[in-house]
Amino acid sequence: MIKNNAQKISFGGLMLALSLVFGYVEYLLPLDFIAPGVKIGLANCVFMCCTVCIGFIPALGINISRILLSSLLFGSPVSLIFSLSGAALSMTVTYVLCKLKFFSLSGVGAASGIAHNLGQLIAAALVTGTVGVFLYAPVLLVSGVFFGYVTGGVSQTISKRLK
Amino acid sequence: MKRLERRSIIFMLLCAGIGLIVMIVMNIAGVTGNTVVIRKEGKEVFRGSLYENREIDLETNTVVIKNGKAYVSHANCPKQICYNHAPISKKTETVVCLPNRVVVSIE
């Protein structure tokens, strides 16, 4: 469906707007009552669809732009560090797994969900200077892998129709 | 495709299962410690007995040690996650206030 560069660019712009809206939705409906730091990861859904449909580098650009914009719009500059570190690890994992075609998109979503949480924990450990934050890892592991699997499944269904 | 799907779901269930087991084990097998250690911005600012009732004022947060448990009684952070955290006493538990970079742990 996406054949030429013009279509890629407009699709990319649309996806950037969409992931910003998703970021806002997650800001409006936080799942913090389950456990602090639990996220649905809808923006990762957009990232995976972009990776599959228009390529990794455009998706990378869109994701980073989205992180910068949403931290300006409805986050704090402090949250930027955590978002970037989570996304860095998560995007690396997504790239590797998509290249290897080792998992279906659901599995890629699950793995990148864990990677995102791990990246945030590493940032938290560096910011607080304490290794004890990793005691929170099991909670994030369970929520990250579960929501990641669900968003991965959604990405798979959608990207099948967009390709 | 079916093979990749199966791998994905096994991976997810495995990770979730391991996570849940670790959570349960940490909860049950957690050993009650005897020293409260508070770190602010990476530096240790307090080290004291868990069984000595005290109130530690850290400007941004106030940590209270009472009846063998430690908790945060006041904090100026917006989300108040540290304030709402249950009092801790085990070595596997921590109370973290991320905006103020305060970590309360038990050793």
mmCIF file of C-alpha atoms in Angstrom:
data_model
loop_
_atom_site.group_PDB
_atom_site.id
_atom_site.type_symbol
_atom_site.label_atom_id
_atom_site.label_comp_id
_atom_site.label_asym_id
_atom_site.label_seq_id
_atom_site.Cartn_x
_atom_site.Cartn_y
_atom_site.Cartn_z
ATOM 1 C CA MET A 1 0.000 0.000 0.000
ATOM 2 C CA ILE A 2 2.901 2.370 0.719
ATOM 3 C CA LYS A 3 4.797 2.414 -2.519
ATOM 4 C CA ASN A 4 6.709 5.645 -2.999
ATOM 5 C CA ASN A 5 8.551 8.194 -0.906
ATOM 6 C CA ALA A 6 5.739 10.738 -0.878
ATOM 7 C CA GLN A 7 3.418 8.155 0.622
ATOM 8 C CA LYS A 8 6.099 7.206 3.149
ATOM 9 C CA ILE A 9 6.470 10.811 4.247
ATOM 10 C CA SER A 10 2.746 11.440 4.654
ATOM 11 C CA PHE A 11 2.322 8.130 6.460
ATOM 12 C CA GLY A 12 5.185 9.079 8.745
ATOM 13 C CA GLY A 13 3.624 12.455 9.535
ATOM 14 C CA LEU A 14 0.331 10.777 10.300
ATOM 15 C CA MET A 15 2.035 8.297 12.591
ATOM 16 C CA LEU A 16 3.856 11.067 14.453
ATOM 17 C CA ALA A 17 0.555 12.823 15.127
ATOM 18 C CA LEU A 18 -1.039 9.538 16.149
ATOM 19 C CA SER A 19 1.726 8.606 18.598
ATOM 20 C CA LEU A 20 1.482 12.085 20.144
ATOM 21 C CA VAL A 21 -2.228 11.529 20.693
ATOM 22 C CA PHE A 22 -1.477 8.101 22.168
ATOM 23 C CA GLY A 23 1.021 9.728 24.507
ATOM 24 C CA TYR A 24 -1.684 12.147 25.593
ATOM 25 C CA VAL A 25 -4.204 9.316 26.107
ATOM 26 C CA GLU A 26 -1.711 7.495 28.345
ATOM 27 C CA TYR A 27 -1.186 10.755 30.229
ATOM 28 C CA LEU A 28 -4.940 11.140 30.727
ATOM 29 C CA LEU A 29 -5.494 7.534 31.809
ATOM 30 C CA PRO A 30 -2.499 6.520 33.906
ATOM 31 C CA LEU A 31 -2.356 2.949 35.131
ATOM 32 C CA ASP A 32 -0.424 4.057 38.195
ATOM 33 C CA PHE A 33 -2.984 2.521 40.515
ATOM 34 C CA ILE A 34 -1.747 -0.979 39.603
ATOM 35 C CA ALA A 35 1.841 -0.056 40.300
ATOM 36 C CA PRO A 36 3.815 3.109 39.594
ATOM 37 C CA GLY A 37 5.436 3.107 36.185
ATOM 38 C CA VAL A 38 3.028 0.665 34.543
ATOM 39 C CA LYS A 39 2.299 1.802 30.986
ATOM 40 C CA ILE A 40 0.231 0.410 28.147
ATOM 41 C CA GLY A 41 2.863 1.422 25.623
ATOM 42 C CA LEU A 42 0.542 2.530 22.826
ATOM 43 C CA ALA A 43 3.295 4.644 21.289
ATOM 44 C CA ASN A 44 5.397 1.509 20.880
ATOM 45 C CA CYS A 45 2.505 0.100 18.861
ATOM 46 C CA VAL A 46 2.913 2.973 16.404
ATOM 47 C CA PHE A 47 6.695 2.482 16.357
ATOM 48 C CA MET A 48 6.415 -1.200 15.474
ATOM 49 C CA CYS A 49 3.877 -0.521 12.721
ATOM 50 C CA CYS A 50 6.186 2.144 11.277
ATOM 51 C CA THR A 51 9.206 -0.172 11.427
ATOM 52 C CA VAL A 52 7.339 -2.821 9.503
ATOM 53 C CA CYS A 53 5.676 -0.487 6.989
ATOM 54 C CA ILE A 54 8.159 2.304 6.232
ATOM 55 C CA GLY A 55 11.432 1.056 7.672
ATOM 56 C CA PHE A 56 13.428 1.358 10.884
ATOM 57 C CA ILE A 57 15.197 4.687 10.296
ATOM 58 C CA PRO A 58 11.996 6.672 9.540
ATOM 59 C CA ALA A 59 10.342 5.004 12.527
ATOM 60 C CA LEU A 60 13.329 5.958 14.680
ATOM 61 C CA GLY A 61 13.013 9.589 13.635
ATOM 62 C CA ILE A 62 9.294 9.603 14.298
ATOM 63 C CA ASN A 63 9.698 8.026 17.736
ATOM 64 C CA ILE A 64 12.425 10.413 18.883
ATOM 65 C CA SER A 65 10.439 13.412 17.634
ATOM 66 C CA ARG A 66 7.409 12.147 19.481
ATOM 67 C CA ILE A 67 9.370 11.749 22.734
ATOM 68 C CA LEU A 68 10.799 15.268 22.504
ATOM 69 C CA LEU A 69 7.438 16.819 21.634
ATOM 70 C CA SER A 70 5.401 15.002 24.268
ATOM 71 C CA SER A 71 7.898 15.788 27.007
ATOM 72 C CA LEU A 72 7.516 19.463 26.089
ATOM 73 C CA LEU A 73 3.737 19.263 25.855
ATOM 74 C CA PHE A 74 2.695 17.088 28.785
ATOM 75 C CA GLY A 75 5.684 15.833 30.634
ATOM 76 C CA SER A 76 8.519 17.372 32.543
ATOM 77 C CA PRO A 77 12.077 17.751 31.290
ATOM 78 C CA VAL A 78 13.058 15.231 33.965
ATOM 79 C CA SER A 79 10.811 12.585 32.452
ATOM 80 C CA LEU A 80 12.715 13.092 29.185
ATOM 81 C CA ILE A 81 15.697 11.143 30.531
ATOM 82 C CA PHE A 82 13.542 8.182 31.467
ATOM 83 C CA SER A 83 11.596 8.229 28.212
ATOM 84 C CA LEU A 84 14.759 8.389 26.103
ATOM 85 C CA SER A 85 16.572 5.640 27.970
ATOM 86 C CA GLY A 86 13.533 3.371 27.877
ATOM 87 C CA ALA A 87 13.005 4.042 24.189
ATOM 88 C CA ALA A 88 16.695 3.566 23.315
ATOM 89 C CA LEU A 89 16.785 0.031 24.676
ATOM 90 C CA SER A 90 13.309 -0.785 23.409
ATOM 91 C CA MET A 91 14.040 0.395 19.856
ATOM 92 C CA THR A 92 17.322 -1.555 19.764
ATOM 93 C CA VAL A 93 15.533 -4.726 20.801
ATOM 94 C CA THR A 94 12.747 -4.106 18.263
ATOM 95 C CA TYR A 95 15.303 -3.612 15.481
ATOM 96 C CA VAL A 96 17.260 -6.756 16.312
ATOM 97 C CA LEU A 97 14.192 -8.971 16.677
ATOM 98 C CA CYS A 98 12.548 -7.644 13.512
ATOM 99 C CA LYS A 99 15.744 -8.196 11.524
ATOM 100 C CA LEU A 100 16.143 -11.734 12.865
ATOM 101 C CA LYS A 101 12.452 -12.487 12.414
ATOM 102 C CA PHE A 102 12.738 -14.501 15.589
ATOM 103 C CA PHE A 103 9.344 -13.597 17.044
ATOM 104 C CA SER A 104 6.056 -12.527 15.588
ATOM 105 C CA LEU A 105 5.240 -8.863 16.329
ATOM 106 C CA SER A 106 3.511 -9.898 19.560
ATOM 107 C CA GLY A 107 6.781 -11.321 20.858
ATOM 108 C CA VAL A 108 8.716 -8.300 19.594
ATOM 109 C CA GLY A 109 6.279 -6.110 21.513
ATOM 110 C CA ALA A 110 6.698 -8.204 24.656
ATOM 111 C CA ALA A 111 10.496 -8.098 24.447
ATOM 112 C CA SER A 112 10.616 -4.386 23.695
ATOM 113 C CA GLY A 113 8.225 -3.758 26.592
ATOM 114 C CA ILE A 114 10.679 -5.423 28.961
ATOM 115 C CA ALA A 115 13.550 -3.525 27.353
ATOM 116 C CA HIS A 116 11.738 -0.218 27.820
ATOM 117 C CA ASN A 117 11.175 -0.872 31.521
ATOM 118 C CA LEU A 118 14.758 -2.052 31.928
ATOM 119 C CA GLY A 119 16.048 1.121 30.291
ATOM 120 C CA GLN A 120 13.957 3.215 32.676
ATOM 121 C CA LEU A 121 15.224 1.239 35.681
ATOM 122 C CA ILE A 122 18.814 1.783 34.582
ATOM 123 C CA ALA A 123 18.139 5.515 34.260
ATOM 124 C CA ALA A 124 16.489 5.524 37.711
ATOM 125 C CA ALA A 125 19.493 3.703 39.187
ATOM 126 C CA LEU A 126 21.831 6.295 37.679
ATOM 127 C CA VAL A 127 19.677 9.236 38.798
ATOM 128 C CA THR A 128 19.219 8.039 42.380
ATOM 129 C CA GLY A 129 22.686 6.506 42.573
ATOM 130 C CA THR A 130 21.214 3.388 44.167
ATOM 131 C CA VAL A 131 21.090 -0.159 42.846
ATOM 132 C CA GLY A 132 18.111 -0.894 45.081
ATOM 133 C CA VAL A 133 15.691 0.400 42.443
ATOM 134 C CA PHE A 134 16.157 -2.889 40.594
ATOM 135 C CA LEU A 135 14.140 -4.580 43.332
ATOM 136 C CA TYR A 136 11.186 -3.142 41.458
ATOM 137 C CA ALA A 137 12.160 -5.092 38.329
ATOM 138 C CA PRO A 138 9.826 -8.118 38.773
ATOM 139 C CA VAL A 139 6.714 -5.918 38.875
ATOM 140 C CA LEU A 140 7.792 -4.077 35.730
ATOM 141 C CA LEU A 141 8.760 -7.372 34.078
ATOM 142 C CA VAL A 142 5.273 -8.779 34.461
ATOM 143 C CA SER A 143 3.425 -5.637 33.385
ATOM 144 C CA GLY A 144 5.909 -4.811 30.618
ATOM 145 C CA VAL A 145 5.819 -8.204 28.989
ATOM 146 C CA PHE A 146 2.053 -8.479 29.222
ATOM 147 C CA PHE A 147 1.176 -5.052 27.820
ATOM 148 C CA GLY A 148 3.988 -5.390 25.294
ATOM 149 C CA TYR A 149 2.517 -8.634 24.028
ATOM 150 C CA VAL A 150 -0.916 -7.025 23.650
ATOM 151 C CA THR A 151 0.402 -3.942 21.820
ATOM 152 C CA GLY A 152 2.529 -6.232 19.661
ATOM 153 C CA GLY A 153 -0.550 -8.215 18.719
ATOM 154 C CA VAL A 154 -2.408 -5.027 17.827
ATOM 155 C CA SER A 155 0.567 -3.862 15.720
ATOM 156 C CA GLN A 156 0.640 -7.173 13.929
ATOM 157 C CA THR A 157 -3.042 -7.040 13.031
ATOM 158 C CA ILE A 158 -2.827 -3.432 11.869
ATOM 159 C CA SER A 159 0.441 -3.659 9.949
ATOM 160 C CA LYS A 160 -0.804 -6.698 8.046
ATOM 161 C CA ARG A 161 -3.531 -4.515 6.603
ATOM 162 C CA LEU A 162 -1.327 -1.476 6.051
ATOM 163 C CA LYS A 163 1.323 -3.328 4.084
ATOM 164 C CA MET B 1 4.185 -17.808 11.047
ATOM 165 C CA LYS B 2 2.604 -20.217 13.470
ATOM 166 C CA ARG B 3 6.046 -21.091 14.812
ATOM 167 C CA LEU B 4 6.862 -17.440 15.508
ATOM 168 C CA GLU B 5 3.476 -16.968 17.147
ATOM 169 C CA ARG B 6 4.029 -19.928 19.418
ATOM 170 C CA ARG B 7 7.508 -18.700 20.377
ATOM 171 C CA SER B 8 6.087 -15.271 21.187
ATOM 172 C CA ILE B 9 3.400 -16.545 23.477
ATOM 173 C CA ILE B 10 5.775 -18.940 25.224
ATOM 174 C CA PHE B 11 8.249 -16.089 25.728
ATOM 175 C CA MET B 12 5.572 -13.827 27.156
ATOM 176 C CA LEU B 13 4.166 -16.457 29.507
ATOM 177 C CA LEU B 14 7.645 -17.465 30.616
ATOM 178 C CA CYS B 15 8.654 -13.904 31.451
ATOM 179 C CA ALA B 16 5.366 -13.159 33.186
ATOM 180 C CA GLY B 17 5.598 -16.426 35.124
ATOM 181 C CA ILE B 18 9.180 -15.821 36.217
ATOM 182 C CA GLY B 19 8.284 -12.277 37.234
ATOM 183 C CA LEU B 20 5.316 -13.409 39.299
ATOM 184 C CA ILE B 21 7.308 -16.153 41.001
ATOM 185 C CA VAL B 22 10.099 -13.724 41.857
ATOM 186 C CA MET B 23 7.543 -11.256 43.222
ATOM 187 C CA ILE B 24 5.943 -13.917 45.429
ATOM 188 C CA VAL B 25 9.296 -15.243 46.641
ATOM 189 C CA MET B 26 10.504 -11.728 47.442
ATOM 190 C CA ASN B 27 7.348 -11.182 49.431
ATOM 191 C CA ILE B 28 7.435 -14.461 51.377
ATOM 192 C CA ALA B 29 11.153 -15.079 51.797
ATOM 193 C CA GLY B 30 12.038 -11.479 52.554
ATOM 194 C CA VAL B 31 14.186 -11.270 55.637
ATOM 195 C CA THR B 32 13.410 -8.521 58.103
ATOM 196 C CA GLY B 33 16.462 -6.321 58.403
ATOM 197 C CA ASN B 34 17.718 -4.227 61.286
ATOM 198 C CA THR B 35 19.234 -1.080 59.738
ATOM 199 C CA VAL B 36 17.534 1.693 57.825
ATOM 200 C CA VAL B 37 19.679 3.310 55.142
ATOM 201 C CA ILE B 38 18.548 6.497 53.395
ATOM 202 C CA ARG B 39 20.326 7.729 50.293
ATOM 203 C CA LYS B 40 19.712 11.132 48.753
ATOM 204 C CA GLU B 41 21.163 11.816 45.293
ATOM 205 C CA GLY B 42 23.380 8.763 45.625
ATOM 206 C CA LYS B 43 24.964 9.716 48.928
ATOM 207 C CA GLU B 44 24.147 8.020 52.196
ATOM 208 C CA VAL B 45 22.529 10.605 54.488
ATOM 209 C CA PHE B 46 21.235 8.376 57.258
ATOM 210 C CA ARG B 47 22.007 4.990 58.755
ATOM 211 C CA GLY B 48 20.220 3.901 61.906
ATOM 212 C CA SER B 49 18.494 1.067 63.674
ATOM 213 C CA LEU B 50 15.088 -0.052 62.469
ATOM 214 C CA TYR B 51 14.020 -0.515 66.071
ATOM 215 C CA GLU B 52 14.752 3.001 67.290
ATOM 216 C CA ASN B 53 11.743 5.250 66.689
ATOM 217 C CA ARG B 54 12.971 8.325 64.877
ATOM 218 C CA GLU B 55 11.925 11.009 62.459
ATOM 219 C CA ILE B 56 14.405 12.047 59.774
ATOM 220 C CA ASP B 57 13.847 15.362 58.032
ATOM 221 C CA LEU B 58 15.383 15.611 54.570
ATOM 222 C CA GLU B 59 13.839 18.958 53.565
ATOM 223 C CA THR B 60 12.047 17.429 50.567
ATOM 224 C CA ASN B 61 10.895 14.255 52.344
ATOM 225 C CA THR B 62 10.367 13.179 55.936
ATOM 226 C CA VAL B 63 11.101 9.557 56.818
ATOM 227 C CA VAL B 64 9.655 8.064 60.003
ATOM 228 C CA ILE B 65 10.925 4.911 61.724
ATOM 229 C CA LYS B 66 8.291 3.556 64.081
ATOM 230 C CA ASN B 67 7.568 0.146 65.592
ATOM 231 C CA GLY B 68 10.115 -1.661 63.408
ATOM 232 C CA LYS B 69 8.924 -0.180 60.124
ATOM 233 C CA ALA B 70 10.049 2.754 57.988
ATOM 234 C CA TYR B 71 7.865 4.967 55.830
ATOM 235 C CA VAL B 72 7.639 8.415 54.282
ATOM 236 C CA SER B 73 5.358 10.721 56.243
ATOM 237 C CA HIS B 74 5.734 13.803 54.102
ATOM 238 C CA ALA B 75 6.990 14.567 50.610
ATOM 239 C CA ASN B 76 6.804 17.520 48.244
ATOM 240 C CA CYS B 77 6.690 15.453 45.048
ATOM 241 C CA PRO B 78 3.629 15.720 42.788
ATOM 242 C CA LYS B 79 2.667 12.042 42.525
ATOM 243 C CA GLN B 80 3.188 11.129 46.230
ATOM 244 C CA ILE B 81 4.115 7.535 45.356
ATOM 245 C CA CYS B 82 6.603 7.446 48.224
ATOM 246 C CA TYR B 83 4.015 8.778 50.675
ATOM 247 C CA ASN B 84 1.439 6.165 49.650
ATOM 248 C CA HIS B 85 3.895 3.281 49.871
ATOM 249 C CA ALA B 86 3.283 0.803 52.691
ATOM 250 C CA PRO B 87 5.820 0.891 55.561
ATOM 251 C CA ILE B 88 8.819 -1.324 54.863
ATOM 252 C CA SER B 89 10.851 -3.616 57.093
ATOM 253 C CA LYS B 90 12.306 -6.338 54.847
ATOM 254 C CA LYS B 91 15.683 -6.297 53.142
ATOM 255 C CA THR B 92 14.009 -6.699 49.732
ATOM 256 C CA GLU B 93 11.858 -3.606 50.117
ATOM 257 C CA THR B 94 12.614 0.000 49.186
ATOM 258 C CA VAL B 95 10.703 3.263 49.129
ATOM 259 C CA VAL B 96 11.849 5.501 46.286
ATOM 260 C CA CYS B 97 11.032 9.148 45.653
ATOM 261 C CA LEU B 98 12.317 9.620 42.116
ATOM 262 C CA PRO B 99 11.876 13.408 41.680
ATOM 263 C CA ASN B 100 13.793 14.060 44.917
ATOM 264 C CA ARG B 101 16.203 11.148 44.347
ATOM 265 C CA VAL B 102 15.576 9.672 47.768
ATOM 266 C CA VAL B 103 15.858 5.930 48.394
ATOM 267 C CA VAL B 104 14.949 4.333 51.738
ATOM 268 C CA SER B 105 16.220 0.773 52.079
ATOM 269 C CA ILE B 106 16.754 -1.874 54.737
ATOM 270 C CA GLU B 107 19.986 -3.764 55.373
#
